[in-house]
């Protein structure tokens, strides 16, 4: 069973749309959660951490549901520059970071 | 600061050849990681290290070896290259506490033919 599972998409949305990505993790002992963004052929970059209380950074909102072992990312008012692959990450107490397969987003003019 | 530096950026190997992917970080981070990313897939953990002299296996360690003789360096060794090892390899590091963000190198594109 994969540590982290994501819907691979692709998601093709018009500019200004709201889009949501979901992710589930299998290890209930996972401690920390993140969303990373990866542009084609580039290294992943941290988009935001995910906390149980939910957190927001501008147009981006992340949520964590520990009971359901579920993580989400909401992007509001999508921009062309948001086109990328979004990777869900769960880290355990052994300092191992597990990545999902990524969800591809294309924002269309 | 240079951050995490990986060399080479590209390499083509013949089946059965050996090579070492280099990874160096200048941020004095204790934790270092090697990942591979196959086309259209996420990153899979190969090996990781929590400090000099300490290494441990990740999800997909077969066919690879690592060493961590210094805090700065974490080389990944392929002894007998196989086509299944064709992938993009990313090295990452992070400090012990206070910031769980992974700092990535720019990757090594490896093809085994």
JSON list of C-alpha atoms in Angstrom, two decimals:
[
{"chain": "A", "resi": 1, "resn": "UNK", "atom": "CA", "xyz": [0.00, 0.00, 0.00]},
{"chain": "A", "resi": 2, "resn": "UNK", "atom": "CA", "xyz": [1.38, 3.42, -0.91]},
{"chain": "A", "resi": 3, "resn": "UNK", "atom": "CA", "xyz": [2.24, 5.75, 1.95]},
{"chain": "A", "resi": 4, "resn": "UNK", "atom": "CA", "xyz": [0.59, 8.70, 0.22]},
{"chain": "A", "resi": 5, "resn": "UNK", "atom": "CA", "xyz": [-2.02, 8.60, -2.54]},
{"chain": "A", "resi": 6, "resn": "UNK", "atom": "CA", "xyz": [-3.21, 11.43, -4.75]},
{"chain": "A", "resi": 7, "resn": "UNK", "atom": "CA", "xyz": [-5.52, 11.82, -7.70]},
{"chain": "A", "resi": 8, "resn": "UNK", "atom": "CA", "xyz": [-3.02, 12.38, -10.57]},
{"chain": "A", "resi": 9, "resn": "UNK", "atom": "CA", "xyz": [-5.45, 14.52, -12.55]},
{"chain": "A", "resi": 10, "resn": "UNK", "atom": "CA", "xyz": [-4.84, 16.26, -14.81]},
{"chain": "A", "resi": 11, "resn": "UNK", "atom": "CA", "xyz": [-6.90, 19.21, -13.70]},
{"chain": "A", "resi": 12, "resn": "UNK", "atom": "CA", "xyz": [-7.48, 21.78, -16.45]},
{"chain": "A", "resi": 13, "resn": "UNK", "atom": "CA", "xyz": [-9.19, 24.89, -15.10]},
{"chain": "A", "resi": 14, "resn": "UNK", "atom": "CA", "xyz": [-9.83, 28.40, -16.43]},
{"chain": "A", "resi": 15, "resn": "UNK", "atom": "CA", "xyz": [-8.15, 31.42, -14.90]},
{"chain": "A", "resi": 16, "resn": "UNK", "atom": "CA", "xyz": [-9.99, 32.62, -11.82]},
{"chain": "A", "resi": 17, "resn": "UNK", "atom": "CA", "xyz": [-11.40, 29.20, -10.97]},
{"chain": "A", "resi": 18, "resn": "UNK", "atom": "CA", "xyz": [-11.18, 27.49, -7.61]},
{"chain": "A", "resi": 19, "resn": "UNK", "atom": "CA", "xyz": [-9.63, 24.04, -7.60]},
{"chain": "A", "resi": 20, "resn": "UNK", "atom": "CA", "xyz": [-9.18, 21.49, -4.81]},
{"chain": "A", "resi": 21, "resn": "UNK", "atom": "CA", "xyz": [-6.72, 18.64, -4.52]},
{"chain": "A", "resi": 22, "resn": "UNK", "atom": "CA", "xyz": [-7.05, 15.72, -2.15]},
{"chain": "A", "resi": 23, "resn": "UNK", "atom": "CA", "xyz": [-4.58, 13.30, -0.68]},
{"chain": "A", "resi": 24, "resn": "UNK", "atom": "CA", "xyz": [-4.72, 10.37, 1.74]},
{"chain": "A", "resi": 25, "resn": "UNK", "atom": "CA", "xyz": [-1.95, 8.85, 3.81]},
{"chain": "A", "resi": 26, "resn": "UNK", "atom": "CA", "xyz": [-1.76, 5.29, 5.13]},
{"chain": "A", "resi": 27, "resn": "UNK", "atom": "CA", "xyz": [0.44, 5.63, 8.22]},
{"chain": "A", "resi": 28, "resn": "UNK", "atom": "CA", "xyz": [-1.58, 6.88, 11.16]},
{"chain": "A", "resi": 29, "resn": "UNK", "atom": "CA", "xyz": [1.69, 7.68, 12.94]},
{"chain": "A", "resi": 30, "resn": "UNK", "atom": "CA", "xyz": [2.62, 10.31, 10.37]},
{"chain": "A", "resi": 31, "resn": "UNK", "atom": "CA", "xyz": [3.48, 13.52, 12.15]},
{"chain": "A", "resi": 32, "resn": "UNK", "atom": "CA", "xyz": [3.94, 16.29, 9.62]},
{"chain": "A", "resi": 33, "resn": "UNK", "atom": "CA", "xyz": [2.30, 17.11, 6.32]},
{"chain": "A", "resi": 34, "resn": "UNK", "atom": "CA", "xyz": [3.16, 19.39, 3.43]},
{"chain": "A", "resi": 35, "resn": "UNK", "atom": "CA", "xyz": [2.26, 20.46, -0.06]},
{"chain": "A", "resi": 36, "resn": "UNK", "atom": "CA", "xyz": [5.13, 20.88, -2.51]},
{"chain": "A", "resi": 37, "resn": "UNK", "atom": "CA", "xyz": [4.98, 22.37, -5.97]},
{"chain": "A", "resi": 38, "resn": "UNK", "atom": "CA", "xyz": [7.03, 20.99, -8.84]},
{"chain": "A", "resi": 39, "resn": "UNK", "atom": "CA", "xyz": [7.49, 22.66, -12.20]},
{"chain": "A", "resi": 40, "resn": "UNK", "atom": "CA", "xyz": [8.43, 20.52, -15.18]},
{"chain": "A", "resi": 41, "resn": "UNK", "atom": "CA", "xyz": [11.88, 18.94, -14.78]},
{"chain": "A", "resi": 42, "resn": "UNK", "atom": "CA", "xyz": [12.63, 21.06, -11.73]},
{"chain": "A", "resi": 43, "resn": "UNK", "atom": "CA", "xyz": [13.16, 20.22, -8.08]},
{"chain": "A", "resi": 44, "resn": "UNK", "atom": "CA", "xyz": [10.12, 20.31, -5.76]},
{"chain": "A", "resi": 45, "resn": "UNK", "atom": "CA", "xyz": [9.64, 23.45, -3.70]},
{"chain": "A", "resi": 46, "resn": "UNK", "atom": "CA", "xyz": [7.69, 23.79, -0.47]},
{"chain": "A", "resi": 47, "resn": "UNK", "atom": "CA", "xyz": [4.33, 25.44, -1.02]},
{"chain": "A", "resi": 48, "resn": "UNK", "atom": "CA", "xyz": [3.02, 25.17, 2.52]},
{"chain": "A", "resi": 49, "resn": "UNK", "atom": "CA", "xyz": [2.91, 23.06, 5.64]},
{"chain": "A", "resi": 50, "resn": "UNK", "atom": "CA", "xyz": [-0.41, 21.57, 6.71]},
{"chain": "A", "resi": 51, "resn": "UNK", "atom": "CA", "xyz": [-1.69, 21.86, 10.26]},
{"chain": "A", "resi": 52, "resn": "UNK", "atom": "CA", "xyz": [-4.65, 20.26, 12.01]},
{"chain": "A", "resi": 53, "resn": "UNK", "atom": "CA", "xyz": [-6.22, 23.66, 12.52]},
{"chain": "A", "resi": 54, "resn": "UNK", "atom": "CA", "xyz": [-5.96, 24.41, 8.82]},
{"chain": "A", "resi": 55, "resn": "UNK", "atom": "CA", "xyz": [-3.80, 27.17, 7.40]},
{"chain": "A", "resi": 56, "resn": "UNK", "atom": "CA", "xyz": [-4.04, 29.75, 4.70]},
{"chain": "A", "resi": 57, "resn": "UNK", "atom": "CA", "xyz": [-1.41, 31.55, 2.66]},
{"chain": "A", "resi": 58, "resn": "UNK", "atom": "CA", "xyz": [-2.94, 34.06, 0.28]},
{"chain": "A", "resi": 59, "resn": "UNK", "atom": "CA", "xyz": [-4.97, 32.15, -2.31]},
{"chain": "A", "resi": 60, "resn": "UNK", "atom": "CA", "xyz": [-3.92, 28.78, -0.91]},
{"chain": "A", "resi": 61, "resn": "UNK", "atom": "CA", "xyz": [-5.64, 26.91, 1.93]},
{"chain": "A", "resi": 62, "resn": "UNK", "atom": "CA", "xyz": [-4.53, 23.57, 3.34]},
{"chain": "A", "resi": 63, "resn": "UNK", "atom": "CA", "xyz": [-6.52, 21.28, 5.62]},
{"chain": "A", "resi": 64, "resn": "UNK", "atom": "CA", "xyz": [-5.66, 18.15, 7.57]},
{"chain": "A", "resi": 65, "resn": "UNK", "atom": "CA", "xyz": [-8.14, 15.59, 8.88]},
{"chain": "A", "resi": 66, "resn": "UNK", "atom": "CA", "xyz": [-6.24, 13.15, 11.08]},
{"chain": "A", "resi": 67, "resn": "UNK", "atom": "CA", "xyz": [-9.28, 10.97, 11.77]},
{"chain": "A", "resi": 68, "resn": "UNK", "atom": "CA", "xyz": [-9.76, 10.33, 8.05]},
{"chain": "A", "resi": 69, "resn": "UNK", "atom": "CA", "xyz": [-6.03, 10.54, 7.25]},
{"chain": "A", "resi": 70, "resn": "UNK", "atom": "CA", "xyz": [-6.84, 13.08, 4.59]},
{"chain": "A", "resi": 71, "resn": "UNK", "atom": "CA", "xyz": [-5.10, 16.25, 3.39]},
{"chain": "A", "resi": 72, "resn": "UNK", "atom": "CA", "xyz": [-6.45, 18.87, 1.03]},
{"chain": "A", "resi": 73, "resn": "UNK", "atom": "CA", "xyz": [-5.24, 21.92, -0.86]},
{"chain": "A", "resi": 74, "resn": "UNK", "atom": "CA", "xyz": [-7.57, 24.62, -2.14]},
{"chain": "A", "resi": 75, "resn": "UNK", "atom": "CA", "xyz": [-6.42, 27.18, -4.69]},
{"chain": "A", "resi": 76, "resn": "UNK", "atom": "CA", "xyz": [-8.69, 30.18, -5.22]},
{"chain": "A", "resi": 77, "resn": "UNK", "atom": "CA", "xyz": [-8.62, 32.62, -8.13]},
{"chain": "A", "resi": 78, "resn": "UNK", "atom": "CA", "xyz": [-6.27, 30.41, -10.16]},
{"chain": "A", "resi": 79, "resn": "UNK", "atom": "CA", "xyz": [-3.47, 32.13, -12.08]},
{"chain": "A", "resi": 80, "resn": "UNK", "atom": "CA", "xyz": [-1.62, 30.92, -15.16]},
{"chain": "A", "resi": 81, "resn": "UNK", "atom": "CA", "xyz": [1.48, 30.76, -12.97]},
{"chain": "A", "resi": 82, "resn": "UNK", "atom": "CA", "xyz": [-0.20, 28.15, -10.75]},
{"chain": "A", "resi": 83, "resn": "UNK", "atom": "CA", "xyz": [0.20, 25.56, -13.54]},
{"chain": "A", "resi": 84, "resn": "UNK", "atom": "CA", "xyz": [2.45, 22.87, -12.06]},
{"chain": "A", "resi": 85, "resn": "UNK", "atom": "CA", "xyz": [2.36, 19.50, -10.33]},
{"chain": "A", "resi": 86, "resn": "UNK", "atom": "CA", "xyz": [1.35, 19.55, -6.67]},
{"chain": "A", "resi": 87, "resn": "UNK", "atom": "CA", "xyz": [2.88, 16.91, -4.43]},
{"chain": "A", "resi": 88, "resn": "UNK", "atom": "CA", "xyz": [1.39, 15.81, -1.12]},
{"chain": "A", "resi": 89, "resn": "UNK", "atom": "CA", "xyz": [3.95, 14.81, 1.52]},
{"chain": "A", "resi": 90, "resn": "UNK", "atom": "CA", "xyz": [3.68, 12.97, 4.83]},
{"chain": "A", "resi": 91, "resn": "UNK", "atom": "CA", "xyz": [6.59, 12.68, 7.25]},
{"chain": "A", "resi": 92, "resn": "UNK", "atom": "CA", "xyz": [6.85, 10.12, 10.03]},
{"chain": "A", "resi": 93, "resn": "UNK", "atom": "CA", "xyz": [8.69, 10.23, 13.34]},
{"chain": "A", "resi": 94, "resn": "UNK", "atom": "CA", "xyz": [11.63, 8.46, 11.70]},
{"chain": "A", "resi": 95, "resn": "UNK", "atom": "CA", "xyz": [12.28, 11.55, 9.61]},
{"chain": "A", "resi": 96, "resn": "UNK", "atom": "CA", "xyz": [11.23, 9.86, 6.41]},
{"chain": "A", "resi": 97, "resn": "UNK", "atom": "CA", "xyz": [9.32, 12.10, 4.01]},
{"chain": "A", "resi": 98, "resn": "UNK", "atom": "CA", "xyz": [6.94, 10.26, 1.68]},
{"chain": "A", "resi": 99, "resn": "UNK", "atom": "CA", "xyz": [5.68, 11.90, -1.49]},
{"chain": "A", "resi": 100, "resn": "UNK", "atom": "CA", "xyz": [2.50, 11.25, -3.40]},
{"chain": "A", "resi": 101, "resn": "UNK", "atom": "CA", "xyz": [2.60, 10.81, -7.17]},
{"chain": "A", "resi": 102, "resn": "UNK", "atom": "CA", "xyz": [1.49, 14.40, -7.67]},
{"chain": "A", "resi": 103, "resn": "UNK", "atom": "CA", "xyz": [-1.54, 16.12, -9.17]},
{"chain": "A", "resi": 104, "resn": "UNK", "atom": "CA", "xyz": [-1.08, 17.99, -12.42]},
{"chain": "A", "resi": 105, "resn": "UNK", "atom": "CA", "xyz": [-2.74, 21.39, -12.77]},
{"chain": "A", "resi": 106, "resn": "UNK", "atom": "CA", "xyz": [-3.02, 23.45, -15.93]},
{"chain": "A", "resi": 107, "resn": "UNK", "atom": "CA", "xyz": [-4.65, 26.87, -15.72]},
{"chain": "A", "resi": 108, "resn": "UNK", "atom": "CA", "xyz": [-6.08, 27.91, -19.05]},
{"chain": "A", "resi": 109, "resn": "UNK", "atom": "CA", "xyz": [-6.36, 31.55, -20.20]},
{"chain": "B", "resi": 1, "resn": "UNK", "atom": "CA", "xyz": [25.02, 30.05, 0.09]},
{"chain": "B", "resi": 2, "resn": "UNK", "atom": "CA", "xyz": [25.04, 27.41, -2.62]},
{"chain": "B", "resi": 3, "resn": "UNK", "atom": "CA", "xyz": [22.48, 25.25, -0.76]},
{"chain": "B", "resi": 4, "resn": "UNK", "atom": "CA", "xyz": [22.33, 21.66, -2.05]},
{"chain": "B", "resi": 5, "resn": "UNK", "atom": "CA", "xyz": [24.57, 20.93, -5.02]},
{"chain": "B", "resi": 6, "resn": "UNK", "atom": "CA", "xyz": [24.24, 17.81, -7.15]},
{"chain": "B", "resi": 7, "resn": "UNK", "atom": "CA", "xyz": [26.65, 16.62, -9.82]},
{"chain": "B", "resi": 8, "resn": "UNK", "atom": "CA", "xyz": [26.48, 15.65, -12.59]},
{"chain": "B", "resi": 9, "resn": "UNK", "atom": "CA", "xyz": [23.30, 17.17, -14.03]},
{"chain": "B", "resi": 10, "resn": "UNK", "atom": "CA", "xyz": [23.06, 14.56, -16.80]},
{"chain": "B", "resi": 11, "resn": "UNK", "atom": "CA", "xyz": [24.67, 11.18, -17.34]},
{"chain": "B", "resi": 12, "resn": "UNK", "atom": "CA", "xyz": [24.24, 8.25, -19.72]},
{"chain": "B", "resi": 13, "resn": "UNK", "atom": "CA", "xyz": [25.46, 4.86, -18.52]},
{"chain": "B", "resi": 14, "resn": "UNK", "atom": "CA", "xyz": [25.72, 1.51, -20.20]},
{"chain": "B", "resi": 15, "resn": "UNK", "atom": "CA", "xyz": [24.16, -1.50, -18.49]},
{"chain": "B", "resi": 16, "resn": "UNK", "atom": "CA", "xyz": [26.53, -2.87, -15.85]},
{"chain": "B", "resi": 17, "resn": "UNK", "atom": "CA", "xyz": [28.56, 0.31, -15.43]},
{"chain": "B", "resi": 18, "resn": "UNK", "atom": "CA", "xyz": [29.02, 1.96, -12.05]},
{"chain": "B", "resi": 19, "resn": "UNK", "atom": "CA", "xyz": [28.85, 5.59, -11.01]},
{"chain": "B", "resi": 20, "resn": "UNK", "atom": "CA", "xyz": [28.51, 7.87, -8.04]},
{"chain": "B", "resi": 21, "resn": "UNK", "atom": "CA", "xyz": [26.04, 10.73, -7.86]},
{"chain": "B", "resi": 22, "resn": "UNK", "atom": "CA", "xyz": [27.45, 13.51, -5.74]},
{"chain": "B", "resi": 23, "resn": "UNK", "atom": "CA", "xyz": [25.48, 15.61, -3.27]},
{"chain": "B", "resi": 24, "resn": "UNK", "atom": "CA", "xyz": [26.91, 18.38, -1.10]},
{"chain": "B", "resi": 25, "resn": "UNK", "atom": "CA", "xyz": [25.19, 20.88, 1.16]},
{"chain": "B", "resi": 26, "resn": "UNK", "atom": "CA", "xyz": [26.72, 23.89, 2.86]},
{"chain": "B", "resi": 27, "resn": "UNK", "atom": "CA", "xyz": [23.94, 24.60, 5.37]},
{"chain": "B", "resi": 28, "resn": "UNK", "atom": "CA", "xyz": [25.24, 22.28, 8.11]},
{"chain": "B", "resi": 29, "resn": "UNK", "atom": "CA", "xyz": [22.05, 20.21, 7.89]},
{"chain": "B", "resi": 30, "resn": "UNK", "atom": "CA", "xyz": [22.05, 16.92, 9.75]},
{"chain": "B", "resi": 31, "resn": "UNK", "atom": "CA", "xyz": [19.40, 15.20, 7.65]},
{"chain": "B", "resi": 32, "resn": "UNK", "atom": "CA", "xyz": [20.02, 14.25, 4.03]},
{"chain": "B", "resi": 33, "resn": "UNK", "atom": "CA", "xyz": [17.94, 12.25, 1.57]},
{"chain": "B", "resi": 34, "resn": "UNK", "atom": "CA", "xyz": [18.14, 10.64, -1.84]},
{"chain": "B", "resi": 35, "resn": "UNK", "atom": "CA", "xyz": [15.00, 10.33, -3.95]},
{"chain": "B", "resi": 36, "resn": "UNK", "atom": "CA", "xyz": [14.32, 9.07, -7.45]},
{"chain": "B", "resi": 37, "resn": "UNK", "atom": "CA", "xyz": [11.50, 10.28, -9.66]},
{"chain": "B", "resi": 38, "resn": "UNK", "atom": "CA", "xyz": [10.34, 8.27, -12.63]},
{"chain": "B", "resi": 39, "resn": "UNK", "atom": "CA", "xyz": [8.38, 10.02, -15.42]},
{"chain": "B", "resi": 40, "resn": "UNK", "atom": "CA", "xyz": [4.89, 11.04, -14.30]},
{"chain": "B", "resi": 41, "resn": "UNK", "atom": "CA", "xyz": [5.48, 9.72, -10.80]},
{"chain": "B", "resi": 42, "resn": "UNK", "atom": "CA", "xyz": [6.17, 11.12, -7.37]},
{"chain": "B", "resi": 43, "resn": "UNK", "atom": "CA", "xyz": [9.45, 10.91, -5.50]},
{"chain": "B", "resi": 44, "resn": "UNK", "atom": "CA", "xyz": [10.49, 7.62, -3.94]},
{"chain": "B", "resi": 45, "resn": "UNK", "atom": "CA", "xyz": [12.92, 7.58, -1.01]},
{"chain": "B", "resi": 46, "resn": "UNK", "atom": "CA", "xyz": [16.06, 5.55, -1.71]},
{"chain": "B", "resi": 47, "resn": "UNK", "atom": "CA", "xyz": [18.24, 6.21, 1.36]},
{"chain": "B", "resi": 48, "resn": "UNK", "atom": "CA", "xyz": [18.44, 8.82, 4.07]},
{"chain": "B", "resi": 49, "resn": "UNK", "atom": "CA", "xyz": [20.86, 9.89, 6.77]},
{"chain": "B", "resi": 50, "resn": "UNK", "atom": "CA", "xyz": [20.28, 11.59, 10.12]},
{"chain": "B", "resi": 51, "resn": "UNK", "atom": "CA", "xyz": [23.92, 12.55, 10.57]},
{"chain": "B", "resi": 52, "resn": "UNK", "atom": "CA", "xyz": [27.50, 11.72, 9.70]},
{"chain": "B", "resi": 53, "resn": "UNK", "atom": "CA", "xyz": [28.16, 7.99, 9.97]},
{"chain": "B", "resi": 54, "resn": "UNK", "atom": "CA", "xyz": [24.46, 7.06, 10.01]},
{"chain": "B", "resi": 55, "resn": "UNK", "atom": "CA", "xyz": [22.46, 5.89, 7.00]},
{"chain": "B", "resi": 56, "resn": "UNK", "atom": "CA", "xyz": [19.23, 3.99, 6.57]},
{"chain": "B", "resi": 57, "resn": "UNK", "atom": "CA", "xyz": [17.17, 2.46, 3.79]},
{"chain": "B", "resi": 58, "resn": "UNK", "atom": "CA", "xyz": [14.09, 4.09, 2.34]},
{"chain": "B", "resi": 59, "resn": "UNK", "atom": "CA", "xyz": [11.39, 2.63, 0.10]},
{"chain": "B", "resi": 60, "resn": "UNK", "atom": "CA", "xyz": [13.55, 1.56, -2.86]},
{"chain": "B", "resi": 61, "resn": "UNK", "atom": "CA", "xyz": [17.17, 0.92, -1.75]},
{"chain": "B", "resi": 62, "resn": "UNK", "atom": "CA", "xyz": [17.96, -2.11, -3.94]},
{"chain": "B", "resi": 63, "resn": "UNK", "atom": "CA", "xyz": [20.76, -1.45, -6.42]},
{"chain": "B", "resi": 64, "resn": "UNK", "atom": "CA", "xyz": [22.11, 1.55, -4.51]},
{"chain": "B", "resi": 65, "resn": "UNK", "atom": "CA", "xyz": [24.56, 2.29, -1.74]},
{"chain": "B", "resi": 66, "resn": "UNK", "atom": "CA", "xyz": [25.29, 5.43, 0.23]},
{"chain": "B", "resi": 67, "resn": "UNK", "atom": "CA", "xyz": [27.83, 6.73, 2.71]},
{"chain": "B", "resi": 68, "resn": "UNK", "atom": "CA", "xyz": [27.91, 9.75, 5.00]},
{"chain": "B", "resi": 69, "resn": "UNK", "atom": "CA", "xyz": [31.46, 10.37, 6.14]},
{"chain": "B", "resi": 70, "resn": "UNK", "atom": "CA", "xyz": [30.91, 14.11, 6.65]},
{"chain": "B", "resi": 71, "resn": "UNK", "atom": "CA", "xyz": [27.94, 16.33, 7.41]},
{"chain": "B", "resi": 72, "resn": "UNK", "atom": "CA", "xyz": [28.26, 18.01, 4.02]},
{"chain": "B", "resi": 73, "resn": "UNK", "atom": "CA", "xyz": [28.45, 15.05, 1.64]},
{"chain": "B", "resi": 74, "resn": "UNK", "atom": "CA", "xyz": [26.01, 12.24, 0.88]},
{"chain": "B", "resi": 75, "resn": "UNK", "atom": "CA", "xyz": [27.04, 10.38, -2.31]},
{"chain": "B", "resi": 76, "resn": "UNK", "atom": "CA", "xyz": [24.81, 7.76, -3.93]},
{"chain": "B", "resi": 77, "resn": "UNK", "atom": "CA", "xyz": [26.53, 4.80, -5.58]},
{"chain": "B", "resi": 78, "resn": "UNK", "atom": "CA", "xyz": [25.13, 2.65, -8.39]},
{"chain": "B", "resi": 79, "resn": "UNK", "atom": "CA", "xyz": [27.25, -0.49, -8.66]},
{"chain": "B", "resi": 80, "resn": "UNK", "atom": "CA", "xyz": [25.73, -2.33, -11.65]},
{"chain": "B", "resi": 81, "resn": "UNK", "atom": "CA", "xyz": [23.52, 0.03, -13.57]},
{"chain": "B", "resi": 82, "resn": "UNK", "atom": "CA", "xyz": [20.28, -1.39, -14.95]},
{"chain": "B", "resi": 83, "resn": "UNK", "atom": "CA", "xyz": [17.69, 0.19, -17.30]},
{"chain": "B", "resi": 84, "resn": "UNK", "atom": "CA", "xyz": [15.22, 0.25, -14.37]},
{"chain": "B", "resi": 85, "resn": "UNK", "atom": "CA", "xyz": [17.48, 2.84, -12.73]},
{"chain": "B", "resi": 86, "resn": "UNK", "atom": "CA", "xyz": [16.81, 5.35, -15.48]},
{"chain": "B", "resi": 87, "resn": "UNK", "atom": "CA", "xyz": [15.30, 8.22, -13.54]},
{"chain": "B", "resi": 88, "resn": "UNK", "atom": "CA", "xyz": [15.80, 11.71, -12.16]},
{"chain": "B", "resi": 89, "resn": "UNK", "atom": "CA", "xyz": [17.61, 11.65, -8.83]},
{"chain": "B", "resi": 90, "resn": "UNK", "atom": "CA", "xyz": [17.11, 14.37, -6.25]},
{"chain": "B", "resi": 91, "resn": "UNK", "atom": "CA", "xyz": [19.16, 14.95, -3.14]},
{"chain": "B", "resi": 92, "resn": "UNK", "atom": "CA", "xyz": [17.63, 16.92, -0.26]},
{"chain": "B", "resi": 93, "resn": "UNK", "atom": "CA", "xyz": [18.61, 18.12, 3.19]},
{"chain": "B", "resi": 94, "resn": "UNK", "atom": "CA", "xyz": [17.02, 19.72, 6.23]},
{"chain": "B", "resi": 95, "resn": "UNK", "atom": "CA", "xyz": [18.06, 20.90, 9.69]},
{"chain": "B", "resi": 96, "resn": "UNK", "atom": "CA", "xyz": [17.30, 18.95, 12.84]},
{"chain": "B", "resi": 97, "resn": "UNK", "atom": "CA", "xyz": [14.57, 21.19, 14.17]},
{"chain": "B", "resi": 98, "resn": "UNK", "atom": "CA", "xyz": [12.82, 24.46, 13.70]},
{"chain": "B", "resi": 99, "resn": "UNK", "atom": "CA", "xyz": [12.22, 24.04, 9.98]},
{"chain": "B", "resi": 100, "resn": "UNK", "atom": "CA", "xyz": [10.98, 20.86, 8.40]},
{"chain": "B", "resi": 101, "resn": "UNK", "atom": "CA", "xyz": [11.29, 22.20, 4.88]},
{"chain": "B", "resi": 102, "resn": "UNK", "atom": "CA", "xyz": [13.32, 20.00, 2.57]},
{"chain": "B", "resi": 103, "resn": "UNK", "atom": "CA", "xyz": [15.99, 21.81, 0.58]},
{"chain": "B", "resi": 104, "resn": "UNK", "atom": "CA", "xyz": [16.44, 20.11, -2.79]},
{"chain": "B", "resi": 105, "resn": "UNK", "atom": "CA", "xyz": [19.28, 20.00, -5.25]},
{"chain": "B", "resi": 106, "resn": "UNK", "atom": "CA", "xyz": [18.48, 20.58, -8.92]},
{"chain": "B", "resi": 107, "resn": "UNK", "atom": "CA", "xyz": [18.57, 16.89, -9.76]},
{"chain": "B", "resi": 108, "resn": "UNK", "atom": "CA", "xyz": [20.58, 14.43, -11.88]},
{"chain": "B", "resi": 109, "resn": "UNK", "atom": "CA", "xyz": [18.99, 12.99, -15.01]},
{"chain": "B", "resi": 110, "resn": "UNK", "atom": "CA", "xyz": [20.37, 9.45, -15.43]},
{"chain": "B", "resi": 111, "resn": "UNK", "atom": "CA", "xyz": [19.76, 7.20, -18.40]},
{"chain": "B", "resi": 112, "resn": "UNK", "atom": "CA", "xyz": [20.92, 3.58, -18.47]},
{"chain": "B", "resi": 113, "resn": "UNK", "atom": "CA", "xyz": [21.03, 2.11, -21.96]}
]
